[in-house]
Amino acid sequence: MGLRGGFGARGSAESGKGARTPGGAGFRGGVGSRGVVAVLALTALVSGCSDGHGVRPAPGQQAMKAPPARALYSYAVKLRLAQAQRAAAAKRWGLARTPLTAPPAPVRKPVIRARDGFEVDDQEELDLPPVFTTVPTKDKVVFLTIDDGEEKDPKFLRMMSDLKIPYTAFLSNYLIKDDYQYFRKMRDQGVTLNNHTLHHPYLPGLSYAEQKDEICGMQAIMKRQFGKRPTVFRPPYGNYNQDTLRAAKSCGIKYAPIWDEEVFVDHWEYREWDQDLHPGDIVLTHFRGRNDWKGTMPDMVRRFMKKVTDEGYAVARLEDYL
């Protein structure tokens, strides 16, 4: 079994167009006396009254009800307010455009399988966690994932909270143990915290037992510090073998996403030949700052959001699709 995690050819994806619903037609021309009578009669039926007496619906039918206009109006007001707040936050944080809003989480979750060429021996027979770089969806969304936990920038927390941009964190204990509280704040903002091993080793170079210690040991830390054992795990460097996935499964892991693109403070890197985003792509970045980058995490977010928004993508929660 060779090592996995290298850049491979991308499978073809079927694309579709959403159906368009025609608008209703308005009345055209005049209405004769018979038309007036018909409209009045229909109005009486809809309102449930005729000559002061209730009109019962036909057997097996439900009484027609006027739409909850007040509720619809209230919902529309909330949407406009939320969009205005997001636009103001975008301007405040220096984004070129207001982020697009992701569609609702799918009711029926897509089936996640190992990406072609990223399987290990007996992948299906052992029901091992799939390694994948893209979620199969026609929604024009991408998923932001952030690894390790070295940089703990409070401005980044405020920025992502203000902008309502979802992301997923993959944490390594040796980098977060000096400030668990930072990541508790992140969790309390609705961010999912996932497993990235205790010490971020090159897992294929370890025995099965050593790999299990790295993954299960981090599961115990996550439960103790953040209240929950994750079901999602990312192997460090995107490298793994069959022992990695067997060990991960034994620790309660169901999915092992890696990435299709990586964003830095000053550039992007791509796995695919077309050097572009695709619906459902998983984007990687790291908790880094000026010690490693020519900028800060908010600078990275600005670069990330510019490309995503300019190309018509929204950022969605990865866990909503799993």
PDB file of C-alpha atoms in Angstrom:
ATOM      1  CA  MET A   1       0.000   0.000   0.000  1.00  0.00           C
ATOM      2  CA  GLY A   2       1.513   3.316  -1.045  1.00  0.00           C
ATOM      3  CA  LEU A   3       1.221   6.519   0.892  1.00  0.00           C
ATOM      4  CA  ARG A   4      -1.862   8.605   0.213  1.00  0.00           C
ATOM      5  CA  GLY A   5      -2.453  12.322   0.088  1.00  0.00           C
ATOM      6  CA  GLY A   6      -0.740  13.248  -3.186  1.00  0.00           C
ATOM      7  CA  PHE A   7      -2.400  15.419  -5.820  1.00  0.00           C
ATOM      8  CA  GLY A   8      -4.555  13.314  -8.140  1.00  0.00           C
ATOM      9  CA  ALA A   9      -6.807  13.823 -11.138  1.00  0.00           C
ATOM     10  CA  ARG A  10     -10.221  15.180 -10.336  1.00  0.00           C
ATOM     11  CA  GLY A  11     -13.273  13.131 -11.152  1.00  0.00           C
ATOM     12  CA  SER A  12     -15.887  14.657 -13.395  1.00  0.00           C
ATOM     13  CA  ALA A  13     -18.828  16.295 -11.679  1.00  0.00           C
ATOM     14  CA  GLU A  14     -22.308  16.490 -13.097  1.00  0.00           C
ATOM     15  CA  SER A  15     -23.699  20.000 -13.037  1.00  0.00           C
ATOM     16  CA  GLY A  16     -27.283  21.060 -13.183  1.00  0.00           C
ATOM     17  CA  LYS A  17     -29.355  24.179 -13.433  1.00  0.00           C
ATOM     18  CA  GLY A  18     -32.064  25.066 -11.002  1.00  0.00           C
ATOM     19  CA  ALA A  19     -35.596  25.078 -12.332  1.00  0.00           C
ATOM     20  CA  ARG A  20     -37.200  28.437 -12.859  1.00  0.00           C
ATOM     21  CA  THR A  21     -40.741  29.002 -11.703  1.00  0.00           C
ATOM     22  CA  PRO A  22     -42.831  31.241 -13.942  1.00  0.00           C
ATOM     23  CA  GLY A  23     -44.489  34.202 -12.301  1.00  0.00           C
ATOM     24  CA  GLY A  24     -48.233  34.459 -12.062  1.00  0.00           C
ATOM     25  CA  ALA A  25     -50.143  36.324 -14.753  1.00  0.00           C
ATOM     26  CA  GLY A  26     -52.126  39.440 -13.871  1.00  0.00           C
ATOM     27  CA  PHE A  27     -55.665  40.309 -15.050  1.00  0.00           C
ATOM     28  CA  ARG A  28     -55.719  41.763 -18.517  1.00  0.00           C
ATOM     29  CA  GLY A  29     -58.507  43.863 -20.028  1.00  0.00           C
ATOM     30  CA  GLY A  30     -61.915  44.619 -18.476  1.00  0.00           C
ATOM     31  CA  VAL A  31     -64.057  42.303 -16.362  1.00  0.00           C
ATOM     32  CA  GLY A  32     -67.702  41.800 -17.267  1.00  0.00           C
ATOM     33  CA  SER A  33     -70.608  41.464 -14.847  1.00  0.00           C
ATOM     34  CA  ARG A  34     -70.385  37.694 -14.876  1.00  0.00           C
ATOM     35  CA  GLY A  35     -66.646  37.954 -14.048  1.00  0.00           C
ATOM     36  CA  VAL A  36     -67.423  40.239 -11.103  1.00  0.00           C
ATOM     37  CA  VAL A  37     -69.970  37.765  -9.756  1.00  0.00           C
ATOM     38  CA  ALA A  38     -67.480  34.913 -10.135  1.00  0.00           C
ATOM     39  CA  VAL A  39     -64.739  36.832  -8.324  1.00  0.00           C
ATOM     40  CA  LEU A  40     -67.123  37.779  -5.498  1.00  0.00           C
ATOM     41  CA  ALA A  41     -68.261  34.193  -5.135  1.00  0.00           C
ATOM     42  CA  LEU A  42     -64.665  32.943  -5.018  1.00  0.00           C
ATOM     43  CA  THR A  43     -63.823  35.591  -2.441  1.00  0.00           C
ATOM     44  CA  ALA A  44     -66.676  34.422  -0.275  1.00  0.00           C
ATOM     45  CA  LEU A  45     -65.441  30.843  -0.449  1.00  0.00           C
ATOM     46  CA  VAL A  46     -61.865  31.791   0.377  1.00  0.00           C
ATOM     47  CA  SER A  47     -62.868  34.006   3.292  1.00  0.00           C
ATOM     48  CA  GLY A  48     -65.104  31.270   4.674  1.00  0.00           C
ATOM     49  CA  CYS A  49     -68.278  33.334   4.729  1.00  0.00           C
ATOM     50  CA  SER A  50     -71.325  33.735   2.533  1.00  0.00           C
ATOM     51  CA  ASP A  51     -74.272  35.845   3.585  1.00  0.00           C
ATOM     52  CA  GLY A  52     -72.820  35.835   7.100  1.00  0.00           C
ATOM     53  CA  HIS A  53     -72.664  32.025   7.349  1.00  0.00           C
ATOM     54  CA  GLY A  54     -69.546  29.835   7.280  1.00  0.00           C
ATOM     55  CA  VAL A  55     -68.926  27.797   4.123  1.00  0.00           C
ATOM     56  CA  ARG A  56     -67.578  24.321   4.738  1.00  0.00           C
ATOM     57  CA  PRO A  57     -64.963  22.885   2.396  1.00  0.00           C
ATOM     58  CA  ALA A  58     -65.847  19.934   0.239  1.00  0.00           C
ATOM     59  CA  PRO A  59     -65.281  16.515   1.870  1.00  0.00           C
ATOM     60  CA  GLY A  60     -61.590  15.617   1.919  1.00  0.00           C
ATOM     61  CA  GLN A  61     -60.459  19.201   1.320  1.00  0.00           C
ATOM     62  CA  GLN A  62     -58.842  21.673   3.676  1.00  0.00           C
ATOM     63  CA  ALA A  63     -60.281  25.118   4.190  1.00  0.00           C
ATOM     64  CA  MET A  64     -58.318  27.712   2.236  1.00  0.00           C
ATOM     65  CA  LYS A  65     -56.407  30.102   4.466  1.00  0.00           C
ATOM     66  CA  ALA A  66     -54.845  33.433   3.715  1.00  0.00           C
ATOM     67  CA  PRO A  67     -51.015  33.343   3.889  1.00  0.00           C
ATOM     68  CA  PRO A  68     -49.519  34.470   7.203  1.00  0.00           C
ATOM     69  CA  ALA A  69     -48.708  37.906   5.847  1.00  0.00           C
ATOM     70  CA  ARG A  70     -47.485  39.265   9.154  1.00  0.00           C
ATOM     71  CA  ALA A  71     -45.088  36.321   9.640  1.00  0.00           C
ATOM     72  CA  LEU A  72     -43.770  36.632   6.084  1.00  0.00           C
ATOM     73  CA  TYR A  73     -43.233  40.354   6.526  1.00  0.00           C
ATOM     74  CA  SER A  74     -41.406  39.781   9.814  1.00  0.00           C
ATOM     75  CA  TYR A  75     -39.176  37.162   8.188  1.00  0.00           C
ATOM     76  CA  ALA A  76     -38.364  39.482   5.290  1.00  0.00           C
ATOM     77  CA  VAL A  77     -37.470  42.273   7.701  1.00  0.00           C
ATOM     78  CA  LYS A  78     -35.129  39.946   9.595  1.00  0.00           C
ATOM     79  CA  LEU A  79     -33.436  38.880   6.368  1.00  0.00           C
ATOM     80  CA  ARG A  80     -32.911  42.477   5.293  1.00  0.00           C
ATOM     81  CA  LEU A  81     -31.563  43.391   8.714  1.00  0.00           C
ATOM     82  CA  ALA A  82     -29.158  40.429   8.747  1.00  0.00           C
ATOM     83  CA  GLN A  83     -27.895  41.314   5.271  1.00  0.00           C
ATOM     84  CA  ALA A  84     -27.443  44.957   6.256  1.00  0.00           C
ATOM     85  CA  GLN A  85     -25.494  43.917   9.344  1.00  0.00           C
ATOM     86  CA  ARG A  86     -23.294  41.624   7.262  1.00  0.00           C
ATOM     87  CA  ALA A  87     -22.665  44.376   4.717  1.00  0.00           C
ATOM     88  CA  ALA A  88     -21.656  46.747   7.506  1.00  0.00           C
ATOM     89  CA  ALA A  89     -19.349  44.112   8.997  1.00  0.00           C
ATOM     90  CA  ALA A  90     -17.778  43.482   5.578  1.00  0.00           C
ATOM     91  CA  LYS A  91     -17.023  47.180   5.215  1.00  0.00           C
ATOM     92  CA  ARG A  92     -15.712  47.405   8.771  1.00  0.00           C
ATOM     93  CA  TRP A  93     -13.291  44.492   8.221  1.00  0.00           C
ATOM     94  CA  GLY A  94     -12.091  45.716   4.829  1.00  0.00           C
ATOM     95  CA  LEU A  95     -13.736  43.143   2.558  1.00  0.00           C
ATOM     96  CA  ALA A  96     -14.178  44.204  -1.038  1.00  0.00           C
ATOM     97  CA  ARG A  97     -17.720  42.757  -1.187  1.00  0.00           C
ATOM     98  CA  THR A  98     -20.334  41.437   1.199  1.00  0.00           C
ATOM     99  CA  PRO A  99     -20.075  37.637   1.586  1.00  0.00           C
ATOM    100  CA  LEU A 100     -22.830  35.630  -0.061  1.00  0.00           C
ATOM    101  CA  THR A 101     -25.231  33.716   2.164  1.00  0.00           C
ATOM    102  CA  ALA A 102     -25.009  29.924   2.015  1.00  0.00           C
ATOM    103  CA  PRO A 103     -28.157  27.940   1.214  1.00  0.00           C
ATOM    104  CA  PRO A 104     -29.861  26.002   4.027  1.00  0.00           C
ATOM    105  CA  ALA A 105     -28.176  22.774   5.078  1.00  0.00           C
ATOM    106  CA  PRO A 106     -29.327  19.914   2.839  1.00  0.00           C
ATOM    107  CA  VAL A 107     -32.062  17.776   4.357  1.00  0.00           C
ATOM    108  CA  ARG A 108     -30.646  14.720   2.605  1.00  0.00           C
ATOM    109  CA  LYS A 109     -26.912  14.597   3.177  1.00  0.00           C
ATOM    110  CA  PRO A 110     -24.702  13.688   0.221  1.00  0.00           C
ATOM    111  CA  VAL A 111     -23.084  10.263   0.247  1.00  0.00           C
ATOM    112  CA  ILE A 112     -19.406  10.703   1.063  1.00  0.00           C
ATOM    113  CA  ARG A 113     -17.008   8.171  -0.443  1.00  0.00           C
ATOM    114  CA  ALA A 114     -13.236   8.029  -0.650  1.00  0.00           C
ATOM    115  CA  ARG A 115     -11.924  10.027  -3.577  1.00  0.00           C
ATOM    116  CA  ASP A 116     -10.737   7.877  -6.492  1.00  0.00           C
ATOM    117  CA  GLY A 117      -7.081   7.092  -5.996  1.00  0.00           C
ATOM    118  CA  PHE A 118      -7.206   8.040  -2.303  1.00  0.00           C
ATOM    119  CA  GLU A 119      -8.532   4.685  -1.055  1.00  0.00           C
ATOM    120  CA  VAL A 120      -6.497   2.239   1.022  1.00  0.00           C
ATOM    121  CA  ASP A 121      -6.551  -1.548   0.749  1.00  0.00           C
ATOM    122  CA  ASP A 122      -9.903  -2.991   1.880  1.00  0.00           C
ATOM    123  CA  GLN A 123     -11.375   0.522   2.166  1.00  0.00           C
ATOM    124  CA  GLU A 124     -14.978  -0.625   1.657  1.00  0.00           C
ATOM    125  CA  GLU A 125     -14.630  -4.101   3.166  1.00  0.00           C
ATOM    126  CA  LEU A 126     -13.393  -2.629   6.462  1.00  0.00           C
ATOM    127  CA  ASP A 127     -15.802   0.346   6.220  1.00  0.00           C
ATOM    128  CA  LEU A 128     -12.946   2.777   6.848  1.00  0.00           C
ATOM    129  CA  PRO A 129     -13.417   6.570   7.109  1.00  0.00           C
ATOM    130  CA  PRO A 130     -13.298   8.043   3.583  1.00  0.00           C
ATOM    131  CA  VAL A 131     -10.550  10.480   2.598  1.00  0.00           C
ATOM    132  CA  PHE A 132     -12.009  13.158   0.322  1.00  0.00           C
ATOM    133  CA  THR A 133     -11.185  16.625  -0.969  1.00  0.00           C
ATOM    134  CA  THR A 134     -14.613  17.747  -2.175  1.00  0.00           C
ATOM    135  CA  VAL A 135     -18.174  17.207  -0.979  1.00  0.00           C
ATOM    136  CA  PRO A 136     -20.510  16.023  -3.768  1.00  0.00           C
ATOM    137  CA  THR A 137     -23.005  18.879  -4.087  1.00  0.00           C
ATOM    138  CA  LYS A 138     -24.406  21.149  -6.770  1.00  0.00           C
ATOM    139  CA  ASP A 139     -24.664  23.991  -4.244  1.00  0.00           C
ATOM    140  CA  LYS A 140     -22.220  26.746  -5.125  1.00  0.00           C
ATOM    141  CA  VAL A 141     -20.461  26.560  -1.773  1.00  0.00           C
ATOM    142  CA  VAL A 142     -16.957  25.917  -0.466  1.00  0.00           C
ATOM    143  CA  PHE A 143     -15.805  24.914   3.019  1.00  0.00           C
ATOM    144  CA  LEU A 144     -13.074  26.687   4.989  1.00  0.00           C
ATOM    145  CA  THR A 145     -10.957  24.489   7.272  1.00  0.00           C
ATOM    146  CA  ILE A 146      -8.116  25.706   9.504  1.00  0.00           C
ATOM    147  CA  ASP A 147      -5.363  23.461  10.877  1.00  0.00           C
ATOM    148  CA  ASP A 148      -3.224  23.019  13.987  1.00  0.00           C
ATOM    149  CA  GLY A 149      -3.911  25.984  16.333  1.00  0.00           C
ATOM    150  CA  GLU A 150      -0.538  27.727  16.587  1.00  0.00           C
ATOM    151  CA  GLU A 151      -1.718  31.338  16.096  1.00  0.00           C
ATOM    152  CA  LYS A 152      -4.373  32.592  18.515  1.00  0.00           C
ATOM    153  CA  ASP A 153      -5.398  35.960  17.117  1.00  0.00           C
ATOM    154  CA  PRO A 154      -8.366  37.520  18.987  1.00  0.00           C
ATOM    155  CA  LYS A 155      -9.096  39.780  16.000  1.00  0.00           C
ATOM    156  CA  PHE A 156      -9.662  36.679  13.883  1.00  0.00           C
ATOM    157  CA  LEU A 157     -12.341  35.441  16.309  1.00  0.00           C
ATOM    158  CA  ARG A 158     -14.100  38.799  16.264  1.00  0.00           C
ATOM    159  CA  MET A 159     -13.890  39.083  12.480  1.00  0.00           C
ATOM    160  CA  MET A 160     -15.377  35.647  11.779  1.00  0.00           C
ATOM    161  CA  SER A 161     -18.102  36.171  14.360  1.00  0.00           C
ATOM    162  CA  ASP A 162     -19.032  39.581  12.937  1.00  0.00           C
ATOM    163  CA  LEU A 163     -19.068  38.331   9.352  1.00  0.00           C
ATOM    164  CA  LYS A 164     -20.895  35.084  10.198  1.00  0.00           C
ATOM    165  CA  ILE A 165     -18.416  33.076   8.113  1.00  0.00           C
ATOM    166  CA  PRO A 166     -18.469  29.370   9.093  1.00  0.00           C
ATOM    167  CA  TYR A 167     -15.280  27.337   9.334  1.00  0.00           C
ATOM    168  CA  THR A 168     -13.998  24.094  10.837  1.00  0.00           C
ATOM    169  CA  ALA A 169     -10.886  23.808  13.020  1.00  0.00           C
ATOM    170  CA  PHE A 170      -8.573  20.762  13.108  1.00  0.00           C
ATOM    171  CA  LEU A 171      -6.521  20.980  16.300  1.00  0.00           C
ATOM    172  CA  SER A 172      -3.222  19.472  17.494  1.00  0.00           C
ATOM    173  CA  ASN A 173      -2.803  19.369  21.259  1.00  0.00           C
ATOM    174  CA  TYR A 174       0.855  20.389  21.437  1.00  0.00           C
ATOM    175  CA  LEU A 175      -0.070  23.731  19.836  1.00  0.00           C
ATOM    176  CA  ILE A 176      -3.290  24.496  21.695  1.00  0.00           C
ATOM    177  CA  LYS A 177      -2.508  23.300  25.227  1.00  0.00           C
ATOM    178  CA  ASP A 178      -1.138  26.702  26.263  1.00  0.00           C
ATOM    179  CA  ASP A 179      -4.535  28.351  25.635  1.00  0.00           C
ATOM    180  CA  TYR A 180      -7.499  25.976  25.515  1.00  0.00           C
ATOM    181  CA  GLN A 181      -9.751  28.916  26.401  1.00  0.00           C
ATOM    182  CA  TYR A 182      -9.163  30.531  23.004  1.00  0.00           C
ATOM    183  CA  PHE A 183     -10.647  27.487  21.311  1.00  0.00           C
ATOM    184  CA  ARG A 184     -13.501  27.260  23.823  1.00  0.00           C
ATOM    185  CA  LYS A 185     -14.470  30.767  22.679  1.00  0.00           C
ATOM    186  CA  MET A 186     -14.321  29.495  19.124  1.00  0.00           C
ATOM    187  CA  ARG A 187     -16.531  26.534  20.020  1.00  0.00           C
ATOM    188  CA  ASP A 188     -19.011  28.842  21.754  1.00  0.00           C
ATOM    189  CA  GLN A 189     -19.302  30.820  18.508  1.00  0.00           C
ATOM    190  CA  GLY A 190     -20.557  27.667  16.773  1.00  0.00           C
ATOM    191  CA  VAL A 191     -17.279  26.455  15.274  1.00  0.00           C
ATOM    192  CA  THR A 192     -16.776  22.681  15.156  1.00  0.00           C
ATOM    193  CA  LEU A 193     -13.460  21.564  16.668  1.00  0.00           C
ATOM    194  CA  ASN A 194     -11.978  18.413  15.144  1.00  0.00           C
ATOM    195  CA  ASN A 195      -9.022  16.060  15.577  1.00  0.00           C
ATOM    196  CA  HIS A 196      -5.571  16.706  14.078  1.00  0.00           C
ATOM    197  CA  THR A 197      -3.577  14.384  16.436  1.00  0.00           C
ATOM    198  CA  LEU A 198      -1.654  15.089  19.611  1.00  0.00           C
ATOM    199  CA  HIS A 199       1.723  16.021  18.109  1.00  0.00           C
ATOM    200  CA  HIS A 200       1.176  16.398  14.329  1.00  0.00           C
ATOM    201  CA  PRO A 201       3.485  13.528  13.293  1.00  0.00           C
ATOM    202  CA  TYR A 202       3.991  11.895   9.897  1.00  0.00           C
ATOM    203  CA  LEU A 203       1.545   9.089  10.633  1.00  0.00           C
ATOM    204  CA  PRO A 204       2.591   6.506   7.987  1.00  0.00           C
ATOM    205  CA  GLY A 205       5.994   6.387   9.670  1.00  0.00           C
ATOM    206  CA  LEU A 206       4.419   5.143  12.906  1.00  0.00           C
ATOM    207  CA  SER A 207       3.132   1.730  13.922  1.00  0.00           C
ATOM    208  CA  TYR A 208      -0.592   1.049  14.221  1.00  0.00           C
ATOM    209  CA  ALA A 209      -0.390   1.343  18.019  1.00  0.00           C
ATOM    210  CA  GLU A 210       1.487   4.646  17.814  1.00  0.00           C
ATOM    211  CA  GLN A 211      -0.996   6.063  15.341  1.00  0.00           C
ATOM    212  CA  LYS A 212      -3.878   4.977  17.573  1.00  0.00           C
ATOM    213  CA  ASP A 213      -2.259   6.745  20.540  1.00  0.00           C
ATOM    214  CA  GLU A 214      -1.962   9.963  18.505  1.00  0.00           C
ATOM    215  CA  ILE A 215      -5.578   9.910  17.322  1.00  0.00           C
ATOM    216  CA  CYS A 216      -7.372   8.404  20.329  1.00  0.00           C
ATOM    217  CA  GLY A 217      -5.241  10.476  22.703  1.00  0.00           C
ATOM    218  CA  MET A 218      -6.450  13.626  20.947  1.00  0.00           C
ATOM    219  CA  GLN A 219     -10.028  12.362  21.165  1.00  0.00           C
ATOM    220  CA  ALA A 220      -9.655  12.186  24.949  1.00  0.00           C
ATOM    221  CA  ILE A 221      -8.230  15.724  25.080  1.00  0.00           C
ATOM    222  CA  MET A 222     -11.096  17.047  22.930  1.00  0.00           C
ATOM    223  CA  LYS A 223     -13.674  15.428  25.214  1.00  0.00           C
ATOM    224  CA  ARG A 224     -12.010  16.719  28.377  1.00  0.00           C
ATOM    225  CA  GLN A 225     -11.335  20.276  27.176  1.00  0.00           C
ATOM    226  CA  PHE A 226     -14.257  20.920  24.823  1.00  0.00           C
ATOM    227  CA  GLY A 227     -16.935  18.441  25.900  1.00  0.00           C
ATOM    228  CA  LYS A 228     -17.143  16.273  22.787  1.00  0.00           C
ATOM    229  CA  ARG A 229     -15.230  13.612  20.884  1.00  0.00           C
ATOM    230  CA  PRO A 230     -15.161  14.582  17.213  1.00  0.00           C
ATOM    231  CA  THR A 231     -16.188  12.261  14.403  1.00  0.00           C
ATOM    232  CA  VAL A 232     -14.016  14.113  11.853  1.00  0.00           C
ATOM    233  CA  PHE A 233     -10.230  13.806  11.623  1.00  0.00           C
ATOM    234  CA  ARG A 234      -7.570  15.219   9.321  1.00  0.00           C
ATOM    235  CA  PRO A 235      -4.240  13.381   9.031  1.00  0.00           C
ATOM    236  CA  PRO A 236      -1.271  15.747   9.350  1.00  0.00           C
ATOM    237  CA  TYR A 237       0.188  16.791   5.988  1.00  0.00           C
ATOM    238  CA  GLY A 238      -2.648  14.857   4.331  1.00  0.00           C
ATOM    239  CA  ASN A 239      -0.586  11.640   4.642  1.00  0.00           C
ATOM    240  CA  TYR A 240      -2.055   8.338   5.809  1.00  0.00           C
ATOM    241  CA  ASN A 241      -2.120   4.590   5.241  1.00  0.00           C
ATOM    242  CA  GLN A 242      -4.506   1.781   6.110  1.00  0.00           C
ATOM    243  CA  ASP A 243      -3.329   1.732   9.733  1.00  0.00           C
ATOM    244  CA  THR A 244      -4.216   5.435   9.997  1.00  0.00           C
ATOM    245  CA  LEU A 245      -7.806   4.895   8.945  1.00  0.00           C
ATOM    246  CA  ARG A 246      -8.174   1.690  10.989  1.00  0.00           C
ATOM    247  CA  ALA A 247      -6.912   3.523  14.070  1.00  0.00           C
ATOM    248  CA  ALA A 248      -9.143   6.509  13.375  1.00  0.00           C
ATOM    249  CA  LYS A 249     -12.204   4.288  13.049  1.00  0.00           C
ATOM    250  CA  SER A 250     -11.400   2.580  16.351  1.00  0.00           C
ATOM    251  CA  CYS A 251     -11.388   6.047  17.982  1.00  0.00           C
ATOM    252  CA  GLY A 252     -14.868   6.958  16.693  1.00  0.00           C
ATOM    253  CA  ILE A 253     -13.870   8.805  13.509  1.00  0.00           C
ATOM    254  CA  LYS A 254     -16.290   8.647  10.547  1.00  0.00           C
ATOM    255  CA  TYR A 255     -14.722  11.066   8.044  1.00  0.00           C
ATOM    256  CA  ALA A 256     -11.172  12.068   7.079  1.00  0.00           C
ATOM    257  CA  PRO A 257     -11.387  15.140   4.814  1.00  0.00           C
ATOM    258  CA  ILE A 258      -8.227  16.659   3.432  1.00  0.00           C
ATOM    259  CA  TRP A 259      -8.411  19.568   0.921  1.00  0.00           C
ATOM    260  CA  ASP A 260      -8.643  20.697  -2.692  1.00  0.00           C
ATOM    261  CA  GLU A 261      -7.153  24.198  -2.320  1.00  0.00           C
ATOM    262  CA  GLU A 262      -4.959  25.952   0.223  1.00  0.00           C
ATOM    263  CA  VAL A 263      -5.099  29.690   0.883  1.00  0.00           C
ATOM    264  CA  PHE A 264      -2.282  31.760   2.358  1.00  0.00           C
ATOM    265  CA  VAL A 265      -2.105  35.425   3.218  1.00  0.00           C
ATOM    266  CA  ASP A 266      -0.582  36.261  -0.186  1.00  0.00           C
ATOM    267  CA  HIS A 267      -1.536  33.442  -2.597  1.00  0.00           C
ATOM    268  CA  TRP A 268      -3.585  30.302  -3.306  1.00  0.00           C
ATOM    269  CA  GLU A 269      -2.410  26.777  -4.151  1.00  0.00           C
ATOM    270  CA  TYR A 270      -4.529  24.224  -6.045  1.00  0.00           C
ATOM    271  CA  ARG A 271      -4.763  20.463  -6.343  1.00  0.00           C
ATOM    272  CA  GLU A 272      -6.612  20.394  -9.672  1.00  0.00           C
ATOM    273  CA  TRP A 273      -5.307  21.085 -13.157  1.00  0.00           C
ATOM    274  CA  ASP A 274      -7.727  23.982 -13.763  1.00  0.00           C
ATOM    275  CA  GLN A 275      -6.418  25.960 -10.759  1.00  0.00           C
ATOM    276  CA  ASP A 276      -9.900  27.030  -9.708  1.00  0.00           C
ATOM    277  CA  LEU A 277     -12.726  26.525  -7.222  1.00  0.00           C
ATOM    278  CA  HIS A 278     -15.513  23.980  -7.685  1.00  0.00           C
ATOM    279  CA  PRO A 279     -18.831  23.402  -5.844  1.00  0.00           C
ATOM    280  CA  GLY A 280     -18.189  21.547  -2.600  1.00  0.00           C
ATOM    281  CA  ASP A 281     -14.415  22.129  -2.482  1.00  0.00           C
ATOM    282  CA  ILE A 282     -12.666  21.950   0.874  1.00  0.00           C
ATOM    283  CA  VAL A 283     -10.175  24.794   1.374  1.00  0.00           C
ATOM    284  CA  LEU A 284      -7.273  24.498   3.808  1.00  0.00           C
ATOM    285  CA  THR A 285      -5.456  27.219   5.702  1.00  0.00           C
ATOM    286  CA  HIS A 286      -3.560  27.341   9.003  1.00  0.00           C
ATOM    287  CA  PHE A 287      -3.585  29.249  12.255  1.00  0.00           C
ATOM    288  CA  ARG A 288      -0.658  31.499  11.374  1.00  0.00           C
ATOM    289  CA  GLY A 289       0.423  35.114  11.761  1.00  0.00           C
ATOM    290  CA  ARG A 290       3.293  37.453  10.999  1.00  0.00           C
ATOM    291  CA  ASN A 291       5.887  35.032  12.345  1.00  0.00           C
ATOM    292  CA  ASP A 292       5.173  32.784   9.336  1.00  0.00           C
ATOM    293  CA  TRP A 293       3.210  34.953   6.887  1.00  0.00           C
ATOM    294  CA  LYS A 294       3.508  38.423   5.455  1.00  0.00           C
ATOM    295  CA  GLY A 295       0.326  39.341   7.251  1.00  0.00           C
ATOM    296  CA  THR A 296      -2.298  38.228   9.737  1.00  0.00           C
ATOM    297  CA  MET A 297      -5.206  35.788   9.801  1.00  0.00           C
ATOM    298  CA  PRO A 298      -7.669  38.618   9.028  1.00  0.00           C
ATOM    299  CA  ASP A 299      -5.495  39.388   5.976  1.00  0.00           C
ATOM    300  CA  MET A 300      -5.828  35.738   4.935  1.00  0.00           C
ATOM    301  CA  VAL A 301      -9.613  35.909   5.357  1.00  0.00           C
ATOM    302  CA  ARG A 302      -9.773  38.982   3.130  1.00  0.00           C
ATOM    303  CA  ARG A 303      -7.866  37.165   0.367  1.00  0.00           C
ATOM    304  CA  PHE A 304      -9.987  34.051   0.793  1.00  0.00           C
ATOM    305  CA  MET A 305     -13.300  35.915   0.725  1.00  0.00           C
ATOM    306  CA  LYS A 306     -12.349  38.049  -2.284  1.00  0.00           C
ATOM    307  CA  LYS A 307     -11.842  35.047  -4.546  1.00  0.00           C
ATOM    308  CA  VAL A 308     -14.795  33.103  -3.146  1.00  0.00           C
ATOM    309  CA  THR A 309     -17.239  35.995  -3.430  1.00  0.00           C
ATOM    310  CA  ASP A 310     -15.947  37.236  -6.785  1.00  0.00           C
ATOM    311  CA  GLU A 311     -16.566  33.767  -8.229  1.00  0.00           C
ATOM    312  CA  GLY A 312     -20.100  33.598  -6.807  1.00  0.00           C
ATOM    313  CA  TYR A 313     -19.494  31.120  -3.974  1.00  0.00           C
ATOM    314  CA  ALA A 314     -20.813  31.161  -0.422  1.00  0.00           C
ATOM    315  CA  VAL A 315     -18.981  29.615   2.528  1.00  0.00           C
ATOM    316  CA  ALA A 316     -20.934  26.802   4.189  1.00  0.00           C
ATOM    317  CA  ARG A 317     -20.411  24.635   7.288  1.00  0.00           C
ATOM    318  CA  LEU A 318     -18.689  21.368   6.384  1.00  0.00           C
ATOM    319  CA  GLU A 319     -20.579  19.494   9.107  1.00  0.00           C
ATOM    320  CA  ASP A 320     -23.927  20.497   7.557  1.00  0.00           C
ATOM    321  CA  TYR A 321     -23.067  18.274   4.580  1.00  0.00           C
ATOM    322  CA  LEU A 322     -21.771  15.252   6.502  1.00  0.00           C
TER     323      LEU A 322
END
